[in-house]
Amino acid sequence: MALSTQHLLGIKDITKKDIEIILSTAHQFKEVLQRPVKKVPSLRDVTIVNLFFENSTRTRMSFELAEKRLSADTLNFSAAASSVKKGETLLDTVNNILSMKVDMVVMRHSASGAPHFLAGHIDAAIVNAGDGINEHPTQALLDAFSMKEKFGNLEGLKVAIVGDVMHSRVALSNIYLLKKMGAEVMVAGPPTLIPKYLTQALDVRVEYNLKKALVWCDVANVLRIQLERQNQPLFSSLREYNLAYGVSRKLLESLDKEIVIMHPGPINRGVELDSDVADGPFSIILNQVENGVAVRMAALYLYSGKDISES
């Protein structure tokens, strides 16, 4: 099952068929993860470096666990404890690592386009674990896997992406993926947190009233407010944001239907989501975390170039 690209740099760069192959393979790996012995030899003798120039908890742990489940050899890199602090360039850092015979690079970087730059200079396969405010492809894939698991199909599904769309790489990857798979997409949030030309650029609906968005959708994927990426105040206070755009149990109960709640994490409880929503019966947030391991196993396996019939 050949993919159309050598690297997983973004959802924008891959095809609908690629997405279907990754999700199908993830389904197989999720079945593996339900077994008493959760480890398979699929990537034995493959060496993967986790190259994280930006802080991460869920994504890094998910990739590390996926690699261990596939029996890969792993090397974990942290910029804070490396020669980057001495002025070493990104390309020099990676070339030094690759000289140790590394086969794949999982990369997270605060600069948008960093994995794309690297892909033009090295031969090893690259999996983008998030670059700046550009894309986070494996998060979109695990979100899609979680929605497909819940609803059976993505085509025709109505998905509202709520919150800080302006600074969210998760939002962009989700929009690309959902549109390719035939879902309907709406973004909702304050006007200051939604790019001005989003409708024209990506053909998605925009709604500034949260309740109207929730009435419309089947799924609400609620985003984290990314204060660290905002260089000027874009709303008065977190309290004000919560009152206007926070998803509460009371708000959900006022709807005439049930919707599924998602969040890529980490959650600012009491800001984007109240705790009784995040932990409530309509939330599949922990399912997303669980599915992340299977989806990343699939991505690593497929982009390693291995033939699935060999495993």
Short mmCIF file of N, CA and C in Angstrom, two decimals, residues 6 9 40 176 254 289 303:
data_model
loop_
_atom_site.label_atom_id
_atom_site.label_comp_id
_atom_site.label_asym_id
_atom_site.label_seq_id
_atom_site.Cartn_x
_atom_site.Cartn_y
_atom_site.Cartn_z
N GLN A 6 6.79 10.78 0.43
CA GLN A 6 7.84 10.13 1.22
C GLN A 6 7.76 10.55 2.69
N LEU A 9 4.38 15.54 6.05
CA LEU A 9 4.65 16.93 6.44
C LEU A 9 3.37 17.68 6.80
N VAL A 40 4.75 -5.53 18.58
CA VAL A 40 4.93 -6.26 17.33
C VAL A 40 6.31 -5.90 16.76
N TYR A 176 -8.26 20.68 6.51
CA TYR A 176 -7.80 20.01 5.29
C TYR A 176 -8.32 18.58 5.22
N SER A 254 -29.00 22.80 26.95
CA SER A 254 -29.99 23.70 26.32
C SER A 254 -30.22 23.37 24.85
N VAL A 289 -6.80 10.34 22.93
CA VAL A 289 -5.45 10.04 23.43
C VAL A 289 -5.08 8.58 23.15
N TYR A 303 5.25 5.19 6.65
CA TYR A 303 6.28 6.08 6.10
C TYR A 303 7.68 5.51 6.26
#
